[in-house]
Every structure is written in C-alpha cells, then in structure tokens.
GROMACS .gro file of N, CA and C in nm:
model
  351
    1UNK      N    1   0.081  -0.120   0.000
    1UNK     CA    2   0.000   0.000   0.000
    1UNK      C    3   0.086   0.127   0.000
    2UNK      N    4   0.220   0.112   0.082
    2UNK     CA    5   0.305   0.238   0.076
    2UNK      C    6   0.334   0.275  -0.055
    3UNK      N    7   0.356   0.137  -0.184
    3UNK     CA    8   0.379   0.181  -0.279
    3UNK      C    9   0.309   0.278  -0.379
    4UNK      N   10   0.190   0.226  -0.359
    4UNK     CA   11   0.099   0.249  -0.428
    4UNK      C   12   0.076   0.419  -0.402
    5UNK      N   13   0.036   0.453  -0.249
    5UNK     CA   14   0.080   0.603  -0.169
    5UNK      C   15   0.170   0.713  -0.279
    6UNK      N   16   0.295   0.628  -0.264
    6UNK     CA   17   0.414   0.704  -0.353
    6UNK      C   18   0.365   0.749  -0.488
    7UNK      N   19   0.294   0.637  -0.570
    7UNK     CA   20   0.318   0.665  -0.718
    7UNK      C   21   0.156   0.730  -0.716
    8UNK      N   22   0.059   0.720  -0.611
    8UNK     CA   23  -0.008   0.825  -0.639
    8UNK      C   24   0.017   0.961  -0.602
    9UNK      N   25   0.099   0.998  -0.500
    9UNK     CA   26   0.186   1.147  -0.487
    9UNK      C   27   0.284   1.219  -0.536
   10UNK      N   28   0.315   1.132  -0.658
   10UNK     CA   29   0.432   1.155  -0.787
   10UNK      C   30   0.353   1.205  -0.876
   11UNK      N   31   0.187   1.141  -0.875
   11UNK     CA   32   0.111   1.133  -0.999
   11UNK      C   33   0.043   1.304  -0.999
   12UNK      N   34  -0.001   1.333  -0.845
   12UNK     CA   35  -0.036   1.436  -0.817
   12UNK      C   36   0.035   1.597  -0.854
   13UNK      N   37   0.201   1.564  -0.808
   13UNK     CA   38   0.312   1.632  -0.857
   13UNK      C   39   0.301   1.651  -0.985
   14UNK      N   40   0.326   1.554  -1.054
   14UNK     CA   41   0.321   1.578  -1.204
   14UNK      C   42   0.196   1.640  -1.273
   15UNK      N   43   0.094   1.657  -1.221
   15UNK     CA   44  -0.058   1.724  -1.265
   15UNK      C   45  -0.062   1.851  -1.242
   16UNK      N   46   0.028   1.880  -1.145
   16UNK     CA   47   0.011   2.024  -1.054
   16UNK      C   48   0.154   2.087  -1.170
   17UNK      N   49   0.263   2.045  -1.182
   17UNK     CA   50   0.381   2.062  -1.284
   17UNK      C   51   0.297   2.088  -1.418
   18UNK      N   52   0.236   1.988  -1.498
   18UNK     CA   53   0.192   1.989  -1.647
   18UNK      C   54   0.100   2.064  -1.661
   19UNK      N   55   0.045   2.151  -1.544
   19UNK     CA   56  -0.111   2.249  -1.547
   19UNK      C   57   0.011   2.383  -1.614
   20UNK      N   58   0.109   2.457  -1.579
   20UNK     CA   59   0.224   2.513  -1.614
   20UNK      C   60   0.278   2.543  -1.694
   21UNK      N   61   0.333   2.421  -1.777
   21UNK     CA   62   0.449   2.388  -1.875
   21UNK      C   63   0.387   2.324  -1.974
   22UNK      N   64   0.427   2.402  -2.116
   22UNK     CA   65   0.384   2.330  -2.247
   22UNK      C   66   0.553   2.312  -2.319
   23UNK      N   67   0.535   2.228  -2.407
   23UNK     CA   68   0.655   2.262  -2.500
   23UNK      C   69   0.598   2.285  -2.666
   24UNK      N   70   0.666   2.355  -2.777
   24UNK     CA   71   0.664   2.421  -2.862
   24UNK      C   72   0.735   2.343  -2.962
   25UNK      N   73   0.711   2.361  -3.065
   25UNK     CA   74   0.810   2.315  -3.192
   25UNK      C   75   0.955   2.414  -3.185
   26UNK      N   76   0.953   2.521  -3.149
   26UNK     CA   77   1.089   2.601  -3.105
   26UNK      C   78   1.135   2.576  -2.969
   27UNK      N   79   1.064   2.536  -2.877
   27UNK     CA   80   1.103   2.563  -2.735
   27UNK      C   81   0.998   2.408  -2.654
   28UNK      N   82   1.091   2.290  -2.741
   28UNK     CA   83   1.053   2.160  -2.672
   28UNK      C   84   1.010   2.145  -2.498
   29UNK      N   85   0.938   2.072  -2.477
   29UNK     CA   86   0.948   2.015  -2.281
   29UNK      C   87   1.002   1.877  -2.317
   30UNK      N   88   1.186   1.896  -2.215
   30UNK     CA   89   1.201   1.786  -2.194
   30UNK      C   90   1.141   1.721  -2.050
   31UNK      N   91   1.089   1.603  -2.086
   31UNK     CA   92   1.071   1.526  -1.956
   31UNK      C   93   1.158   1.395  -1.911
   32UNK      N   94   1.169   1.364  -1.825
   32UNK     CA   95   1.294   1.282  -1.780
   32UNK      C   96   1.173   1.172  -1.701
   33UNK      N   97   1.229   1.030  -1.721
   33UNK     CA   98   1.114   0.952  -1.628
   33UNK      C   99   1.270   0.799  -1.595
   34UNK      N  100   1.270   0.840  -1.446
   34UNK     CA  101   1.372   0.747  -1.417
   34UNK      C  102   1.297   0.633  -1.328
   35UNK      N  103   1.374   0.507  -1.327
   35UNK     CA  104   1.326   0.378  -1.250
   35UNK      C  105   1.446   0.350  -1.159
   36UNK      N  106   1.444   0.242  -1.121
   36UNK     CA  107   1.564   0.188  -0.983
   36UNK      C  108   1.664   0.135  -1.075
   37UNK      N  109   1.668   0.137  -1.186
   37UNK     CA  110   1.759   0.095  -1.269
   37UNK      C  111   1.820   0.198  -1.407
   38UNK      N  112   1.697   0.241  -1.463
   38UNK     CA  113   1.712   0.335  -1.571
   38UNK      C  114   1.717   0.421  -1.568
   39UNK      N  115   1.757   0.559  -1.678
   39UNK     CA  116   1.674   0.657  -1.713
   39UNK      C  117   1.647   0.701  -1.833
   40UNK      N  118   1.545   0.775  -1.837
   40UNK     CA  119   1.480   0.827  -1.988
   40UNK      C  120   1.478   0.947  -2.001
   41UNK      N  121   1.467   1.009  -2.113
   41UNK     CA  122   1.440   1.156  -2.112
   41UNK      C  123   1.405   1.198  -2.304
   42UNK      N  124   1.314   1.254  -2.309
   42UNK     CA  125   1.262   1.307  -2.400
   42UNK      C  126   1.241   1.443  -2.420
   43UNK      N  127   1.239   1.524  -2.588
   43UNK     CA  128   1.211   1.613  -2.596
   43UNK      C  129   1.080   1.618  -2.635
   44UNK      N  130   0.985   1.655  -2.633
   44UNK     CA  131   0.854   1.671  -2.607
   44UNK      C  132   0.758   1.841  -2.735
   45UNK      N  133   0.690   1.773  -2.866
   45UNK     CA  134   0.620   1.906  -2.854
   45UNK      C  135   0.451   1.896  -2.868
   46UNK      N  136   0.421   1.998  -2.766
   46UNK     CA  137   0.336   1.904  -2.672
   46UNK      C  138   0.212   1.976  -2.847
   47UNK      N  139   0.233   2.070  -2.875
   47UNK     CA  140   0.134   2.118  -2.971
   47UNK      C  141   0.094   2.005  -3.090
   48UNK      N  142   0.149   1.940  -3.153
   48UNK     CA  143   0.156   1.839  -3.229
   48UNK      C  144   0.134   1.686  -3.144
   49UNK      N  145   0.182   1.686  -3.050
   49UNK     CA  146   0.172   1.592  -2.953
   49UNK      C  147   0.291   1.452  -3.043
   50UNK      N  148   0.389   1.528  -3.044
   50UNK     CA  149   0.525   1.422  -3.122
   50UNK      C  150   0.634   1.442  -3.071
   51UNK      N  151   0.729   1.353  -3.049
   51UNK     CA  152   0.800   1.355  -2.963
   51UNK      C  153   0.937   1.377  -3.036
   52UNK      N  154   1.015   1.482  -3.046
   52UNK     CA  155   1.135   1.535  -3.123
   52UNK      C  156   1.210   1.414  -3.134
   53UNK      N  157   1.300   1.432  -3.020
   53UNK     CA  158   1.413   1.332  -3.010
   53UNK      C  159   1.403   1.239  -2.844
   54UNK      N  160   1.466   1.168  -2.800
   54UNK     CA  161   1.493   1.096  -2.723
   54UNK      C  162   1.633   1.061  -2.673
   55UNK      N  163   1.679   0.986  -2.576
   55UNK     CA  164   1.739   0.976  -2.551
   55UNK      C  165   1.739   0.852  -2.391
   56UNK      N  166   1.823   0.766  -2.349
   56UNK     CA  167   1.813   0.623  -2.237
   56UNK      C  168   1.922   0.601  -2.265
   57UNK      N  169   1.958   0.549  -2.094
   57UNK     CA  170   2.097   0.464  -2.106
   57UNK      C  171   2.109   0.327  -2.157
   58UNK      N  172   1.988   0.312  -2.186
   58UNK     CA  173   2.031   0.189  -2.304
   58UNK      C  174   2.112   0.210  -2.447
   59UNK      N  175   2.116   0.304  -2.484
   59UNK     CA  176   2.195   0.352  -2.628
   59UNK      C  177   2.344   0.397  -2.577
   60UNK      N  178   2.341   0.416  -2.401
   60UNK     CA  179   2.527   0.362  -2.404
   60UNK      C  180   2.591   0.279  -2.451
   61UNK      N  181   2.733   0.313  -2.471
   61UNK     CA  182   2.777   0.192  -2.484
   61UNK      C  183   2.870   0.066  -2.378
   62UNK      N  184   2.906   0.198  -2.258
   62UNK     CA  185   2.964   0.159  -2.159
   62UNK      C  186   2.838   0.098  -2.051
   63UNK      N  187   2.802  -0.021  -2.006
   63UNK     CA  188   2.683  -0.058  -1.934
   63UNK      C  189   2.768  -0.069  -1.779
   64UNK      N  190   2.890   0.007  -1.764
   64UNK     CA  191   2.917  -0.066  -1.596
   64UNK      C  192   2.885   0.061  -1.561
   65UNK      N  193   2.849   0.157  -1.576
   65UNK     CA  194   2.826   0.279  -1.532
   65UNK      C  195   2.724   0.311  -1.404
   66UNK      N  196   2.738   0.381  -1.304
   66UNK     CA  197   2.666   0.398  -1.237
   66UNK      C  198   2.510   0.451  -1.228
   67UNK      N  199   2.424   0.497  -1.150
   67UNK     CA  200   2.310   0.601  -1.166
   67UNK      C  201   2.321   0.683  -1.223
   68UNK      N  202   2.417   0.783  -1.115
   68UNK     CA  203   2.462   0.908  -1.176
   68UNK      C  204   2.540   0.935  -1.266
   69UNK      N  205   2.633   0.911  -1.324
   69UNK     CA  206   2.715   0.852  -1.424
   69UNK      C  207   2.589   0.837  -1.548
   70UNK      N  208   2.508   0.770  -1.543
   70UNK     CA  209   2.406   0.688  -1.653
   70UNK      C  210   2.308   0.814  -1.693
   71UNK      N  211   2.299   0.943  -1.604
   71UNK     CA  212   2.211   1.020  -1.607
   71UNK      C  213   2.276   1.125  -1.628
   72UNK      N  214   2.431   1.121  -1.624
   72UNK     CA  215   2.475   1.216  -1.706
   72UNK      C  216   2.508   1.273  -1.848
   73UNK      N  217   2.558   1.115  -1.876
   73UNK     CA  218   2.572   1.091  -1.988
   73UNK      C  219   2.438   1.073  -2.067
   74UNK      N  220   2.306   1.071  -2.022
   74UNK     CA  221   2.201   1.059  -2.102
   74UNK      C  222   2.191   1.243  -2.141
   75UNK      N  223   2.230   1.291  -2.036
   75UNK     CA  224   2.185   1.468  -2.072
   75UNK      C  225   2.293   1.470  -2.177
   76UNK      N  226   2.414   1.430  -2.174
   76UNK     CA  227   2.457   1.497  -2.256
   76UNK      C  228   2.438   1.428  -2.397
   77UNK      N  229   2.405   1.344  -2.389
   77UNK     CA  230   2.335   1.252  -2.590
   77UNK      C  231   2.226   1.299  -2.579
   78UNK      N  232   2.128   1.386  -2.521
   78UNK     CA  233   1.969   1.414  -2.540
   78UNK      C  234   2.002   1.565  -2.583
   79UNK      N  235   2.095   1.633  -2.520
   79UNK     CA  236   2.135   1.795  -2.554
   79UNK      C  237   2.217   1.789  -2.688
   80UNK      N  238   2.303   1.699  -2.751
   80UNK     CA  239   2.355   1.662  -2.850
   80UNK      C  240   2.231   1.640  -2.961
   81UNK      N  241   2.151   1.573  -2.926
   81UNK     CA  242   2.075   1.515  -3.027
   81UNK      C  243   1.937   1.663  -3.055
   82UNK      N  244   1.942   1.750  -2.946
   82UNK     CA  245   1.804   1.865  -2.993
   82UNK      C  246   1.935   1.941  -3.002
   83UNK      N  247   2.048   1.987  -2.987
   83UNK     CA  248   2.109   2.048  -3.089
   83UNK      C  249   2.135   2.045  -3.187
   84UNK      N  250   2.112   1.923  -3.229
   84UNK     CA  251   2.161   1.882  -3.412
   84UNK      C  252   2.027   1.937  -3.457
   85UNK      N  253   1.898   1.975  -3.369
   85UNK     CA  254   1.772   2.011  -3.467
   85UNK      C  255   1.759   2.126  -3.514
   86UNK      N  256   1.865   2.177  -3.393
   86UNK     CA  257   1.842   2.383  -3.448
   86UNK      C  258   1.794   2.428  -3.277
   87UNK      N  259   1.761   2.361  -3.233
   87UNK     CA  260   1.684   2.378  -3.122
   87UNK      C  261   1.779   2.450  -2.978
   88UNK      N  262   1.797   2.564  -2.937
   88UNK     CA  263   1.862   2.588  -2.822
   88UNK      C  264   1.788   2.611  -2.664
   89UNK      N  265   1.690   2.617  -2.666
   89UNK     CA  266   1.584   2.675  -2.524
   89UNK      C  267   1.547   2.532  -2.557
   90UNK      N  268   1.453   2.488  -2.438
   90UNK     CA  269   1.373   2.370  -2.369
   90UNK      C  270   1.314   2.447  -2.248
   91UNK      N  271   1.221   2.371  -2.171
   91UNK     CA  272   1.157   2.420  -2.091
   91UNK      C  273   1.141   2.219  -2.009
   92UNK      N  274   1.194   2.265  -1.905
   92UNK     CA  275   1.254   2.151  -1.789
   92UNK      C  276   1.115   2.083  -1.737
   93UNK      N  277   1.118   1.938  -1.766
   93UNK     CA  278   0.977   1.863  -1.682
   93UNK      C  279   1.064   1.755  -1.568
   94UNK      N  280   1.037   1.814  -1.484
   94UNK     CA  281   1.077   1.684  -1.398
   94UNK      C  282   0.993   1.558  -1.354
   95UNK      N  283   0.892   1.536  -1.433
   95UNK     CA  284   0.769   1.486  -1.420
   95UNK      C  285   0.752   1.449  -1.291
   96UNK      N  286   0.742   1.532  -1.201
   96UNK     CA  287   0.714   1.459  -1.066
   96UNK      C  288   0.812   1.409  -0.933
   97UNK      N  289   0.934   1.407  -1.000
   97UNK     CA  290   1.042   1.346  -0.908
   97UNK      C  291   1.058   1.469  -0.804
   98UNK      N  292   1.174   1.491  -0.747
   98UNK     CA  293   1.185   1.580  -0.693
   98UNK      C  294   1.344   1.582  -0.775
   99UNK      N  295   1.366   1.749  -0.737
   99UNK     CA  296   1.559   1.806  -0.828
   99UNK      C  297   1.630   1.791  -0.779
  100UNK      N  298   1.663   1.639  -0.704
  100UNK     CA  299   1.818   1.638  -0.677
  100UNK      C  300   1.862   1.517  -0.775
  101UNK      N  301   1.925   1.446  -0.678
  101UNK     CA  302   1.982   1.306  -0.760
  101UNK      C  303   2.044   1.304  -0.901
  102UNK      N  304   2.013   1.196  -0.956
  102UNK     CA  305   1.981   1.206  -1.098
  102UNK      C  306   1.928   1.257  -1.197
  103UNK      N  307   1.800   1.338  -1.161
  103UNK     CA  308   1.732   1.429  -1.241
  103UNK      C  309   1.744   1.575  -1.185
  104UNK      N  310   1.866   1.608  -1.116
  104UNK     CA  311   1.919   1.710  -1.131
  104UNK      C  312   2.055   1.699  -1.207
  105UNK      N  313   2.131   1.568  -1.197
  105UNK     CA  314   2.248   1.555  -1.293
  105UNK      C  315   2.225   1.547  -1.409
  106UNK      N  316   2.097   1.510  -1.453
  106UNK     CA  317   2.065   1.508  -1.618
  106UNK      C  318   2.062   1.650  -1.661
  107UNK      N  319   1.961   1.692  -1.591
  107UNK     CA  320   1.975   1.860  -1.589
  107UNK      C  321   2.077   1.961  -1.612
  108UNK      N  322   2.204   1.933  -1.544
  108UNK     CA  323   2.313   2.015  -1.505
  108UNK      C  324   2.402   1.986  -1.630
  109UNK      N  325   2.371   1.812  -1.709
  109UNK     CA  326   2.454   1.784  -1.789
  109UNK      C  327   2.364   1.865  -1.935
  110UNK      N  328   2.268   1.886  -1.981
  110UNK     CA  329   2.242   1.923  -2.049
  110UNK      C  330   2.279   2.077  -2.069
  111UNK      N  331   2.278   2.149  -1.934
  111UNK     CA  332   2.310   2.308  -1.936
  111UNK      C  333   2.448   2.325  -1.991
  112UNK      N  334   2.583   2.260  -1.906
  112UNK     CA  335   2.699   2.237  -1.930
  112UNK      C  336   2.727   2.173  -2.116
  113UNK      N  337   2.614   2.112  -2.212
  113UNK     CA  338   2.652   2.079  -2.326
  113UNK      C  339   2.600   2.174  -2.425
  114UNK      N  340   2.541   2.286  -2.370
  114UNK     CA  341   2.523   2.421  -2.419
  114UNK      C  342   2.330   2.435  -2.449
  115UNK      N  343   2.253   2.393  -2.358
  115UNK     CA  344   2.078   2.365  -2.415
  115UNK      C  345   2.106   2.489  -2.279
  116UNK      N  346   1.958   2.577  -2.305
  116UNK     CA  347   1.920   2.651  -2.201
  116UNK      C  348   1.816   2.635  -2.134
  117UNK      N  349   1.832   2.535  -1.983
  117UNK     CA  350   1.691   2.539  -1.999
  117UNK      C  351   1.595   2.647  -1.919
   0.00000   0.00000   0.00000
C-alpha cells in the first residue's frame, strides 16, 4: 500500500507541474522519467503531440556505469541530439520526481553541453 501512496503522490506532482508547462516546436518540454535501474528523457512538442528526439541509457555503450554517471551521460546525448535540430531553449519537466539526484544531474549535464533550460 506504501507503494501504491508514492506513485499516487508523484502522480499528483506531475498534474500540478503539467497544469504550467507546455513545450513548442521552437522551445521543446524535456521530460525525464527514471526507474531503480534506468533513465529516460525526451524532448517533447506538446502542440503536435510528437515527440522530437529521445534519448536512455540503453543507447550507451559503456553498461558498468553507475546512476549518476548513466544520467549524465544521457543529458549529454539528449542535448547533442536537440542540438543537431536547431533547437537551443527547452523548458525543464521533472515529471514529478523531486531536483536532486539524478534528475538534477541530467539537468546540469544538459546546461553544461550548451541547451538553455
């Protein structure tokens, strides 16, 4: 039941976040959605409802990598990949998590590979 608690007070977070934040064909929402193992992160335009580019540490190639490590290197192949579109602004979804951990290192790695978010 505790679990269940959690992912309905993540779910809540994220409703109260997406009432907010749209993304644009110029000015994508990336959203980031991490597990006890993974992470994901997408560029997002929410007007078309299509999803630019992407990016998961499954398309590493190094797999001994840590969390943080795994979530860095995803910001920086997801900021690589909406820079090759033309694209420099984004507008940040944390879907719900809270900004530290990992989905603040994805974050920090995307700013540092030149995206503004």
């Amino acid at each position: 039941m505790k679990a269940l608690k959690k992912l309905q007070n993540r779910e809540k977070r994220k409703q109260h976040i997406r009432k907010s934040i749209s993304g644009t064909q110029s000015k994508p929402r990336v959203t980031v959605f991490r597990s006890n193992q993974h992470i994901y992160a997408q560029a997002i335009d929410d007007v078309q409802g299509k999803t630019i580019v992407s990016s998961s540490d499954y398309e590493l190639k190094a797999k001994k990598m840590k969390g943080m490590e795994k979530a860095i290197e995803v910001g920086k192949a997801l900021a690589k990949k909406i820079l090759s579109t033309g694209i420099e602004n984004v507008v940040f979804d944390r879907n719900g998590y809270k900004y530290h951990g990992k989905v603040k290192a994805l974050a920090d790695a995307m700013r540092e590979s030149g995206l503004k978010l």
